[in-house]
Short mmCIF file of C-alpha atoms in Angstrom, two decimals:
data_model
loop_
_atom_site.label_atom_id
_atom_site.label_comp_id
_atom_site.label_asym_id
_atom_site.label_seq_id
_atom_site.Cartn_x
_atom_site.Cartn_y
_atom_site.Cartn_z
CA UNK A 1 55.58 -33.26 -108.82
CA UNK A 2 52.71 -31.06 -110.05
CA UNK A 3 51.44 -31.73 -113.56
CA UNK A 4 52.13 -28.54 -115.57
CA UNK A 5 48.86 -29.10 -117.43
CA UNK A 6 46.82 -28.92 -114.20
CA UNK A 7 44.59 -25.83 -114.24
CA UNK A 8 45.74 -22.97 -112.04
CA UNK A 9 42.36 -21.25 -112.22
CA UNK A 10 38.78 -22.18 -113.07
CA UNK A 11 35.69 -20.02 -113.51
CA UNK A 12 32.24 -20.93 -114.78
CA UNK A 13 30.54 -18.54 -117.20
CA UNK A 14 26.79 -19.26 -117.02
CA UNK A 15 25.45 -20.38 -120.36
CA UNK A 16 28.88 -20.19 -121.99
CA UNK A 17 31.06 -22.86 -120.38
CA UNK A 18 33.89 -23.28 -117.91
CA UNK A 19 37.09 -21.30 -118.36
CA UNK A 20 40.30 -22.90 -117.17
CA UNK A 21 43.81 -21.45 -117.22
CA UNK A 22 46.93 -23.61 -117.14
CA UNK A 23 50.63 -23.13 -117.90
CA UNK A 24 51.41 -23.28 -121.60
CA UNK A 25 53.26 -26.41 -122.73
CA UNK A 26 55.54 -25.09 -125.52
CA UNK A 27 55.89 -28.48 -127.18
CA UNK A 28 52.43 -29.99 -126.72
CA UNK A 29 50.61 -26.71 -127.50
CA UNK A 30 52.81 -25.70 -130.44
CA UNK A 31 50.39 -26.86 -133.14
CA UNK A 32 47.45 -24.82 -131.87
CA UNK A 33 49.64 -21.78 -131.18
CA UNK A 34 51.22 -21.90 -134.62
CA UNK A 35 47.78 -22.13 -136.22
CA UNK A 36 46.54 -19.09 -134.30
CA UNK A 37 49.57 -16.84 -134.83
CA UNK A 38 49.76 -17.69 -138.55
CA UNK A 39 46.31 -16.28 -139.30
CA UNK A 40 45.99 -12.83 -140.85
CA UNK A 41 43.85 -11.67 -137.92
CA UNK A 42 46.88 -12.24 -135.63
CA UNK A 43 49.18 -9.96 -137.62
CA UNK A 44 49.62 -7.64 -134.64
CA UNK A 45 50.89 -10.57 -132.55
CA UNK A 46 54.04 -10.41 -134.69
CA UNK A 47 54.55 -14.10 -135.43
CA UNK A 48 53.00 -14.53 -138.86
CA UNK A 49 55.51 -16.28 -141.11
CA UNK A 50 57.17 -18.25 -138.32
CA UNK A 51 57.39 -22.03 -138.47
CA UNK A 52 55.86 -24.29 -135.84
CA UNK A 53 59.32 -24.98 -134.40
CA UNK A 54 60.16 -21.29 -134.23
CA UNK A 55 56.96 -20.61 -132.31
CA UNK A 56 57.71 -23.47 -129.94
CA UNK A 57 61.25 -22.14 -129.44
CA UNK A 58 59.97 -18.68 -128.48
CA UNK A 59 57.69 -20.11 -125.81
CA UNK A 60 60.34 -22.54 -124.59
CA UNK A 61 62.59 -19.53 -124.01
CA UNK A 62 59.77 -17.72 -122.18
CA UNK A 63 59.19 -20.75 -119.96
CA UNK A 64 62.71 -20.28 -118.61
CA UNK A 65 62.08 -16.69 -117.49
CA UNK A 66 60.99 -15.59 -114.04
CA UNK A 67 59.42 -12.36 -115.31
CA UNK A 68 57.35 -13.53 -118.28
CA UNK A 69 54.80 -16.35 -118.28
CA UNK A 70 52.47 -17.92 -120.85
CA UNK A 71 49.20 -19.75 -120.23
CA UNK A 72 46.68 -21.62 -122.35
CA UNK A 73 43.07 -20.70 -121.63
CA UNK A 74 40.40 -23.27 -122.44
CA UNK A 75 36.63 -23.40 -122.57
CA UNK A 76 35.25 -26.79 -121.57
CA UNK A 77 38.65 -28.25 -122.46
CA UNK A 78 38.96 -26.66 -125.92
CA UNK A 79 41.73 -24.06 -126.49
CA UNK A 80 40.21 -20.58 -126.34
CA UNK A 81 43.03 -18.06 -125.82
CA UNK A 82 46.69 -17.46 -125.13
CA UNK A 83 47.43 -15.35 -122.05
CA UNK A 84 50.85 -13.89 -121.34
CA UNK A 85 51.76 -11.98 -118.20
CA UNK A 86 54.97 -10.11 -117.48
CA UNK A 87 56.65 -7.72 -115.09
CA UNK A 88 56.58 -4.31 -116.82
CA UNK A 89 59.86 -3.27 -115.20
CA UNK A 90 61.55 -6.23 -116.94
CA UNK A 91 59.99 -5.47 -120.32
CA UNK A 92 60.45 -2.73 -122.92
CA UNK A 93 57.08 -1.24 -121.98
CA UNK A 94 58.67 -0.26 -118.68
CA UNK A 95 60.74 2.30 -120.60
CA UNK A 96 57.58 4.04 -121.79
CA UNK A 97 55.57 4.77 -118.63
CA UNK A 98 56.02 5.11 -114.87
CA UNK A 99 55.74 1.55 -113.56
CA UNK A 100 53.99 1.39 -110.19
CA UNK A 101 54.30 -1.32 -107.52
CA UNK A 102 51.73 -4.01 -108.24
CA UNK A 103 51.62 -3.44 -112.00
CA UNK A 104 51.35 -6.52 -114.22
CA UNK A 105 51.58 -6.55 -118.01
CA UNK A 106 49.13 -8.67 -119.99
CA UNK A 107 49.03 -9.85 -123.61
CA UNK A 108 45.97 -11.70 -124.92
CA UNK A 109 45.43 -13.62 -128.16
CA UNK A 110 41.91 -14.97 -128.62
CA UNK A 111 41.23 -18.14 -130.56
CA UNK A 112 39.22 -17.81 -133.79
CA UNK A 113 35.48 -18.34 -133.52
CA UNK A 114 34.39 -21.97 -133.69
CA UNK A 115 32.28 -23.57 -136.43
CA UNK A 116 29.11 -22.11 -134.89
CA UNK A 117 30.50 -18.57 -135.12
CA UNK A 118 30.92 -15.98 -132.34
CA UNK A 119 28.88 -16.45 -129.17
CA UNK A 120 27.44 -13.25 -127.65
CA UNK A 121 29.04 -12.51 -124.29
CA UNK A 122 31.82 -15.05 -124.66
CA UNK A 123 34.71 -12.63 -125.25
CA UNK A 124 33.68 -10.56 -122.25
CA UNK A 125 33.42 -13.66 -120.04
CA UNK A 126 36.79 -14.87 -121.24
CA UNK A 127 38.53 -11.55 -120.58
CA UNK A 128 36.84 -11.30 -117.18
CA UNK A 129 38.24 -14.70 -116.22
CA UNK A 130 41.73 -13.75 -117.38
CA UNK A 131 41.76 -10.41 -115.56
CA UNK A 132 40.45 -12.09 -112.42
CA UNK A 133 43.27 -14.63 -112.66
CA UNK A 134 45.92 -11.97 -113.28
CA UNK A 135 44.74 -9.98 -110.23
CA UNK A 136 44.25 -13.02 -108.01
CA UNK A 137 46.90 -12.02 -105.47
CA UNK A 138 46.48 -8.91 -103.26
CA UNK A 139 49.83 -7.44 -104.32
CA UNK A 140 48.62 -7.04 -107.92
CA UNK A 141 46.93 -3.65 -108.18
CA UNK A 142 46.81 -2.79 -111.87
CA UNK A 143 47.01 -4.44 -115.28
CA UNK A 144 48.62 -2.80 -118.30
CA UNK A 145 48.07 -3.73 -121.95
CA UNK A 146 49.92 -2.37 -124.98
CA UNK A 147 48.05 -3.22 -128.21
CA UNK A 148 49.34 -1.86 -131.49
CA UNK A 149 47.76 1.56 -132.19
CA UNK A 150 46.37 0.12 -135.44
CA UNK A 151 44.61 -2.70 -133.61
CA UNK A 152 41.44 -0.73 -133.02
CA UNK A 153 39.38 -3.85 -132.28
CA UNK A 154 41.63 -4.84 -129.37
CA UNK A 155 41.72 -1.28 -128.03
CA UNK A 156 37.91 -1.08 -128.11
CA UNK A 157 37.60 -4.54 -126.55
CA UNK A 158 39.79 -3.58 -123.59
CA UNK A 159 37.86 -0.33 -123.15
CA UNK A 160 34.61 -2.29 -122.90
CA UNK A 161 36.14 -4.36 -120.11
CA UNK A 162 37.01 -1.30 -118.04
CA UNK A 163 40.56 -0.54 -119.17
CA UNK A 164 41.31 3.19 -119.20
CA UNK A 165 43.30 4.53 -122.13
CA UNK A 166 46.75 5.83 -121.29
CA UNK A 167 49.36 7.40 -123.56
CA UNK A 168 50.28 6.23 -127.04
CA UNK A 169 53.95 5.25 -126.90
CA UNK A 170 56.70 3.79 -129.05
CA UNK A 171 58.11 0.55 -127.65
CA UNK A 172 61.81 0.39 -128.59
CA UNK A 173 63.25 -2.32 -130.81
CA UNK A 174 64.74 -5.31 -129.00
CA UNK A 175 67.59 -7.14 -130.72
CA UNK A 176 69.11 -9.72 -128.40
CA UNK A 177 70.40 -13.24 -129.10
CA UNK A 178 67.21 -14.83 -127.73
CA UNK A 179 64.67 -12.07 -128.36
CA UNK A 180 64.10 -9.91 -131.45
CA UNK A 181 61.20 -7.48 -131.50
CA UNK A 182 60.66 -4.60 -133.93
CA UNK A 183 59.75 -1.11 -132.76
CA UNK A 184 56.06 -0.93 -131.93
CA UNK A 185 53.62 2.00 -131.79
CA UNK A 186 51.38 1.00 -128.91
CA UNK A 187 48.33 2.31 -127.10
CA UNK A 188 48.68 1.75 -123.37
CA UNK A 189 45.59 1.06 -121.27
CA UNK A 190 45.20 0.25 -117.60
CA UNK A 191 42.75 -1.70 -115.45
CA UNK A 192 42.74 -0.82 -111.76
CA UNK A 193 42.02 -3.64 -109.34
CA UNK A 194 39.17 -1.59 -107.88
CA UNK A 195 37.26 -1.63 -111.21
CA UNK A 196 38.20 -5.13 -112.37
CA UNK A 197 35.40 -7.71 -112.72
CA UNK A 198 34.44 -9.05 -109.26
CA UNK A 199 35.90 -12.38 -108.26
CA UNK A 200 33.42 -15.26 -108.20
#
């Protein structure tokens, strides 16, 4: 049986470290996730105020889905980001734009800067590794992101990585037994496979 903590993807960023992506372990990774989503800077992630167990429960539920997946991204073994991918047709964003074959939705939460502060070029290298991973199979042709319209830093960050701004939309509220999401004003942006960072 394959160890779920075995990296699915690895890419070296010269001068910055080695990026690895592995499946998220909802129980083992709950402490680091809860710390990240509880910070004020993660307010747009929508989990501030949740307990550690509530965060773990959300990702345990996600682990049982075929359409939504969560991954922990590390740099030289240290947690660096949370990556989530999903099928837009099986998500509320699919109600807000024309989903094309090969589309893949992506959510990204970056870890806070370490004790030495931000490292120039690191965020770009990290996002390049994640987009390369998300587009690793030939049938994936385009990535879609849906940051909150107020999250201008995320919108600008995606633009710098080649994402093209799409329409501003309103994602409908979701109120199901296992999933509760408030209405969200989002800015869609798309990254075509042809302009994604080249694979190493």
